[in-house]
């Protein structure tokens, strides 16, 4: 790509203002607007995708449940999970949604391999898995040829809230995280930096740039 890929490091942010900011960015961008990726963590929240069924939210307790406009079923976001929102003009790049999902999965698989963790994708269940346990979830929305939402990688977090739902609509799905799979200690900022490099590579960007770590929320 001739335009640089912009990255915003947002830290820990609330879900709903970030979601609405994604929508605004997507709806107001022009034909020449550079693509952006937002890297962040969320305060604890369950998000229910467009295909989500209420029976997959078992006992949320004090964690809010937000109905959102991405694909997929219910998932959990919380501190220690690395989230990347891909705000891409896929019409301009010519990347179809299936190809984009495949690239996201390859990006995560290569990142995990850099920590000595062998992971794989499943053709019937988008995401990335280690020995059958899910370590990363994917969920996208394409509107007017532009993508938003993205991926969530479990790095070093409390996995207990996943027991309050059927993750991605699968009862009893095992969840795992990088901190439990890697042979050496994990530094969250380093994982984020490696994800940034992998995303640039798999999205065919020769240049990237750091943007201000704030959004119009």
mmCIF file of C-alpha atoms in Angstrom:
data_model
loop_
_atom_site.group_PDB
_atom_site.id
_atom_site.type_symbol
_atom_site.label_atom_id
_atom_site.label_comp_id
_atom_site.label_asym_id
_atom_site.label_seq_id
_atom_site.Cartn_x
_atom_site.Cartn_y
_atom_site.Cartn_z
ATOM 1 C CA UNK A 1 0.000 0.000 0.000
ATOM 2 C CA UNK A 2 1.264 3.485 -0.792
ATOM 3 C CA UNK A 3 -0.443 5.131 2.176
ATOM 4 C CA UNK A 4 1.016 4.322 5.613
ATOM 5 C CA UNK A 5 -0.984 2.204 8.032
ATOM 6 C CA UNK A 6 -1.748 4.245 11.134
ATOM 7 C CA UNK A 7 -1.703 2.725 14.617
ATOM 8 C CA UNK A 8 -3.307 4.207 17.718
ATOM 9 C CA UNK A 9 -2.278 2.805 21.115
ATOM 10 C CA UNK A 10 -5.297 3.601 23.291
ATOM 11 C CA UNK A 11 -4.514 1.784 26.545
ATOM 12 C CA UNK A 12 -7.495 0.565 28.583
ATOM 13 C CA UNK A 13 -10.773 2.093 27.412
ATOM 14 C CA UNK A 14 -14.490 1.548 27.905
ATOM 15 C CA UNK A 15 -16.199 -0.456 25.189
ATOM 16 C CA UNK A 16 -19.200 1.613 24.115
ATOM 17 C CA UNK A 17 -17.457 4.959 23.463
ATOM 18 C CA UNK A 18 -14.788 3.122 21.464
ATOM 19 C CA UNK A 19 -17.391 1.241 19.436
ATOM 20 C CA UNK A 20 -19.238 4.464 18.614
ATOM 21 C CA UNK A 21 -15.945 6.121 17.634
ATOM 22 C CA UNK A 22 -15.286 3.219 15.225
ATOM 23 C CA UNK A 23 -18.698 3.726 13.667
ATOM 24 C CA UNK A 24 -18.123 7.457 13.230
ATOM 25 C CA UNK A 25 -14.685 6.919 11.706
ATOM 26 C CA UNK A 26 -16.100 4.370 9.259
ATOM 27 C CA UNK A 27 -19.123 6.473 8.294
ATOM 28 C CA UNK A 28 -17.220 9.733 7.773
ATOM 29 C CA UNK A 29 -14.005 8.547 6.117
ATOM 30 C CA UNK A 30 -13.369 9.575 2.524
ATOM 31 C CA UNK A 31 -11.926 7.708 -0.437
ATOM 32 C CA UNK A 32 -8.393 8.836 0.490
ATOM 33 C CA UNK A 33 -8.626 8.402 4.267
ATOM 34 C CA UNK A 34 -5.663 6.301 5.457
ATOM 35 C CA UNK A 35 -6.455 3.019 7.168
ATOM 36 C CA UNK A 36 -6.039 2.779 10.928
ATOM 37 C CA UNK A 37 -5.674 0.027 13.515
ATOM 38 C CA UNK A 38 -6.526 0.714 17.145
ATOM 39 C CA UNK A 39 -4.697 -1.356 19.759
ATOM 40 C CA UNK A 40 -6.227 -1.415 23.223
ATOM 41 C CA UNK A 41 -7.637 -3.246 26.225
ATOM 42 C CA UNK A 42 -11.217 -2.995 27.443
ATOM 43 C CA UNK A 43 -12.715 -2.776 30.886
ATOM 44 C CA UNK A 44 -14.739 -5.978 31.543
ATOM 45 C CA UNK A 45 -17.634 -6.353 29.093
ATOM 46 C CA UNK A 46 -19.552 -9.032 27.218
ATOM 47 C CA UNK A 47 -20.372 -8.160 23.618
ATOM 48 C CA UNK A 48 -23.138 -9.928 21.738
ATOM 49 C CA UNK A 49 -22.774 -10.069 17.949
ATOM 50 C CA UNK A 50 -25.556 -9.804 15.389
ATOM 51 C CA UNK A 51 -26.026 -13.578 15.317
ATOM 52 C CA UNK A 52 -25.958 -13.785 19.107
ATOM 53 C CA UNK A 53 -28.578 -15.714 21.029
ATOM 54 C CA UNK A 54 -29.629 -14.739 24.531
ATOM 55 C CA UNK A 55 -29.287 -18.297 25.836
ATOM 56 C CA UNK A 56 -25.509 -18.132 25.297
ATOM 57 C CA UNK A 57 -25.246 -15.446 28.006
ATOM 58 C CA UNK A 58 -25.480 -17.699 31.057
ATOM 59 C CA UNK A 59 -24.951 -15.514 34.139
ATOM 60 C CA UNK A 60 -23.219 -12.208 33.360
ATOM 61 C CA UNK A 61 -23.429 -10.967 36.948
ATOM 62 C CA UNK A 62 -21.941 -7.498 37.325
ATOM 63 C CA UNK A 63 -20.339 -7.452 33.872
ATOM 64 C CA UNK A 64 -22.369 -5.446 31.322
ATOM 65 C CA UNK A 65 -23.678 -7.048 28.127
ATOM 66 C CA UNK A 66 -23.623 -4.861 25.007
ATOM 67 C CA UNK A 67 -25.469 -5.758 21.787
ATOM 68 C CA UNK A 68 -23.211 -4.744 18.902
ATOM 69 C CA UNK A 69 -23.129 -4.706 15.106
ATOM 70 C CA UNK A 70 -20.295 -7.142 14.393
ATOM 71 C CA UNK A 71 -20.642 -10.678 13.155
ATOM 72 C CA UNK A 72 -20.601 -13.653 15.481
ATOM 73 C CA UNK A 73 -21.938 -14.538 18.902
ATOM 74 C CA UNK A 74 -21.090 -13.490 22.442
ATOM 75 C CA UNK A 75 -17.543 -12.975 23.684
ATOM 76 C CA UNK A 76 -15.760 -11.375 26.622
ATOM 77 C CA UNK A 77 -13.283 -8.497 26.699
ATOM 78 C CA UNK A 78 -11.261 -7.536 29.746
ATOM 79 C CA UNK A 79 -7.897 -6.254 30.996
ATOM 80 C CA UNK A 80 -4.962 -8.342 29.814
ATOM 81 C CA UNK A 81 -6.602 -9.092 26.476
ATOM 82 C CA UNK A 82 -5.094 -7.353 23.438
ATOM 83 C CA UNK A 83 -7.765 -5.997 21.095
ATOM 84 C CA UNK A 84 -7.049 -4.723 17.582
ATOM 85 C CA UNK A 85 -9.749 -2.871 15.670
ATOM 86 C CA UNK A 86 -9.110 -2.902 11.915
ATOM 87 C CA UNK A 87 -10.485 0.236 10.259
ATOM 88 C CA UNK A 88 -9.694 -0.621 6.663
ATOM 89 C CA UNK A 89 -10.971 0.401 3.247
ATOM 90 C CA UNK A 90 -11.249 -3.137 1.900
ATOM 91 C CA UNK A 91 -12.862 -1.923 -1.312
ATOM 92 C CA UNK A 92 -9.760 0.160 -2.036
ATOM 93 C CA UNK A 93 -7.388 -2.674 -1.167
ATOM 94 C CA UNK A 94 -9.428 -5.338 -2.949
ATOM 95 C CA UNK A 95 -9.392 -7.685 0.052
ATOM 96 C CA UNK A 96 -12.562 -9.759 0.421
ATOM 97 C CA UNK A 97 -13.960 -10.510 3.849
ATOM 98 C CA UNK A 98 -12.950 -14.183 3.779
ATOM 99 C CA UNK A 99 -9.426 -13.245 2.753
ATOM 100 C CA UNK A 100 -9.260 -10.611 5.490
ATOM 101 C CA UNK A 101 -10.293 -13.150 8.129
ATOM 102 C CA UNK A 102 -7.680 -15.577 6.810
ATOM 103 C CA UNK A 103 -4.975 -12.912 6.981
ATOM 104 C CA UNK A 104 -5.943 -12.017 10.539
ATOM 105 C CA UNK A 105 -5.700 -15.666 11.552
ATOM 106 C CA UNK A 106 -2.288 -16.086 9.885
ATOM 107 C CA UNK A 107 -1.083 -12.939 11.620
ATOM 108 C CA UNK A 108 -2.042 -14.348 15.017
ATOM 109 C CA UNK A 109 -0.628 -17.799 14.283
ATOM 110 C CA UNK A 110 2.743 -16.301 13.328
ATOM 111 C CA UNK A 111 2.750 -14.026 16.375
ATOM 112 C CA UNK A 112 2.108 -17.001 18.654
ATOM 113 C CA UNK A 113 4.801 -19.016 16.876
ATOM 114 C CA UNK A 114 7.286 -16.253 17.762
ATOM 115 C CA UNK A 115 6.638 -17.207 21.404
ATOM 116 C CA UNK A 116 7.037 -20.915 20.692
ATOM 117 C CA UNK A 117 3.284 -21.566 20.724
ATOM 118 C CA UNK A 118 1.827 -23.754 17.968
ATOM 119 C CA UNK A 119 -1.653 -22.550 16.987
ATOM 120 C CA UNK A 120 -4.138 -23.196 14.213
ATOM 121 C CA UNK A 121 -7.328 -21.889 12.640
ATOM 122 C CA UNK A 122 -10.539 -23.847 12.084
ATOM 123 C CA UNK A 123 -12.489 -23.529 8.820
ATOM 124 C CA UNK A 124 -15.859 -23.859 10.573
ATOM 125 C CA UNK A 125 -15.145 -21.631 13.592
ATOM 126 C CA UNK A 126 -13.209 -18.387 12.951
ATOM 127 C CA UNK A 127 -10.506 -17.690 15.490
ATOM 128 C CA UNK A 128 -7.192 -19.179 16.578
ATOM 129 C CA UNK A 129 -6.784 -22.251 18.772
ATOM 130 C CA UNK A 130 -4.067 -24.001 20.786
ATOM 131 C CA UNK A 131 -4.694 -27.714 21.334
ATOM 132 C CA UNK A 132 -8.410 -27.115 20.818
ATOM 133 C CA UNK A 133 -8.651 -24.203 23.272
ATOM 134 C CA UNK A 134 -9.454 -20.781 21.865
ATOM 135 C CA UNK A 135 -6.790 -18.141 22.343
ATOM 136 C CA UNK A 136 -8.045 -15.457 19.932
ATOM 137 C CA UNK A 137 -11.466 -14.393 18.659
ATOM 138 C CA UNK A 138 -12.399 -12.562 15.458
ATOM 139 C CA UNK A 139 -15.445 -10.493 14.598
ATOM 140 C CA UNK A 140 -15.873 -7.977 11.799
ATOM 141 C CA UNK A 141 -18.411 -5.684 10.195
ATOM 142 C CA UNK A 142 -18.088 -4.456 6.613
ATOM 143 C CA UNK A 143 -20.081 -1.338 5.766
ATOM 144 C CA UNK A 144 -19.825 0.480 2.432
ATOM 145 C CA UNK A 145 -16.611 -1.384 1.664
ATOM 146 C CA UNK A 146 -14.962 -0.463 4.991
ATOM 147 C CA UNK A 147 -14.213 -2.793 7.892
ATOM 148 C CA UNK A 148 -14.433 -2.191 11.618
ATOM 149 C CA UNK A 149 -14.294 -4.312 14.777
ATOM 150 C CA UNK A 150 -11.451 -6.849 14.591
ATOM 151 C CA UNK A 151 -9.670 -9.362 16.820
ATOM 152 C CA UNK A 152 -9.017 -10.102 20.480
ATOM 153 C CA UNK A 153 -5.979 -12.074 21.708
ATOM 154 C CA UNK A 154 -5.962 -13.454 25.241
ATOM 155 C CA UNK A 155 -2.545 -12.436 26.570
ATOM 156 C CA UNK A 156 -2.494 -12.440 30.382
ATOM 157 C CA UNK A 157 -5.982 -12.042 31.797
ATOM 158 C CA UNK A 158 -8.616 -13.468 34.110
ATOM 159 C CA UNK A 159 -10.310 -16.151 32.008
ATOM 160 C CA UNK A 160 -13.058 -16.850 34.571
ATOM 161 C CA UNK A 161 -15.655 -14.543 32.939
ATOM 162 C CA UNK A 162 -15.656 -16.786 29.864
ATOM 163 C CA UNK A 163 -17.340 -19.384 32.089
ATOM 164 C CA UNK A 164 -20.355 -17.057 32.364
ATOM 165 C CA UNK A 165 -21.094 -17.419 28.643
ATOM 166 C CA UNK A 166 -20.950 -19.936 25.829
ATOM 167 C CA UNK A 167 -18.001 -18.306 24.048
ATOM 168 C CA UNK A 168 -18.835 -17.636 20.398
ATOM 169 C CA UNK A 169 -21.965 -19.745 20.873
ATOM 170 C CA UNK A 170 -20.183 -22.980 21.856
ATOM 171 C CA UNK A 171 -21.144 -24.497 25.200
ATOM 172 C CA UNK A 172 -18.145 -25.558 27.240
ATOM 173 C CA UNK A 173 -15.559 -24.115 24.873
ATOM 174 C CA UNK A 174 -12.137 -24.146 26.524
ATOM 175 C CA UNK A 175 -10.275 -20.837 26.543
ATOM 176 C CA UNK A 176 -6.566 -20.266 26.968
ATOM 177 C CA UNK A 177 -4.088 -17.392 26.903
ATOM 178 C CA UNK A 178 -0.538 -16.672 25.840
ATOM 179 C CA UNK A 179 0.750 -16.397 29.412
ATOM 180 C CA UNK A 180 -0.276 -20.018 30.045
ATOM 181 C CA UNK A 181 1.222 -21.321 26.798
ATOM 182 C CA UNK A 182 4.527 -19.490 26.394
ATOM 183 C CA UNK A 183 7.687 -20.872 27.971
ATOM 184 C CA UNK A 184 8.966 -17.460 29.104
ATOM 185 C CA UNK A 185 7.316 -14.486 30.838
ATOM 186 C CA UNK A 186 5.072 -12.308 28.683
ATOM 187 C CA UNK A 187 5.326 -8.520 28.421
ATOM 188 C CA UNK A 188 2.034 -7.080 27.154
ATOM 189 C CA UNK A 189 3.622 -4.127 25.354
ATOM 190 C CA UNK A 190 5.945 -6.479 23.487
ATOM 191 C CA UNK A 191 3.009 -8.619 22.351
ATOM 192 C CA UNK A 192 1.292 -5.475 21.102
ATOM 193 C CA UNK A 193 4.413 -4.440 19.166
ATOM 194 C CA UNK A 194 4.689 -7.886 17.563
ATOM 195 C CA UNK A 195 1.012 -7.808 16.603
ATOM 196 C CA UNK A 196 1.545 -4.428 15.002
ATOM 197 C CA UNK A 197 4.366 -5.816 12.856
ATOM 198 C CA UNK A 198 2.359 -8.874 11.859
ATOM 199 C CA UNK A 199 -0.684 -6.827 10.882
ATOM 200 C CA UNK A 200 1.419 -4.495 8.735
ATOM 201 C CA UNK A 201 3.002 -7.498 7.024
ATOM 202 C CA UNK A 202 -0.171 -9.461 6.349
ATOM 203 C CA UNK A 203 -2.096 -6.401 5.185
ATOM 204 C CA UNK A 204 0.704 -5.629 2.690
ATOM 205 C CA UNK A 205 1.751 -2.316 4.207
ATOM 206 C CA UNK A 206 5.371 -1.301 3.685
ATOM 207 C CA UNK A 207 4.963 1.743 5.939
ATOM 208 C CA UNK A 208 3.309 2.317 9.282
ATOM 209 C CA UNK A 209 3.002 5.336 11.520
ATOM 210 C CA UNK A 210 2.078 5.988 15.124
ATOM 211 C CA UNK A 211 -0.925 8.254 15.611
ATOM 212 C CA UNK A 212 -2.072 10.116 18.695
ATOM 213 C CA UNK A 213 -3.378 7.671 21.279
ATOM 214 C CA UNK A 214 -6.734 9.380 21.569
ATOM 215 C CA UNK A 215 -10.005 9.084 19.677
ATOM 216 C CA UNK A 216 -13.064 11.283 19.385
ATOM 217 C CA UNK A 217 -15.350 9.470 21.813
#
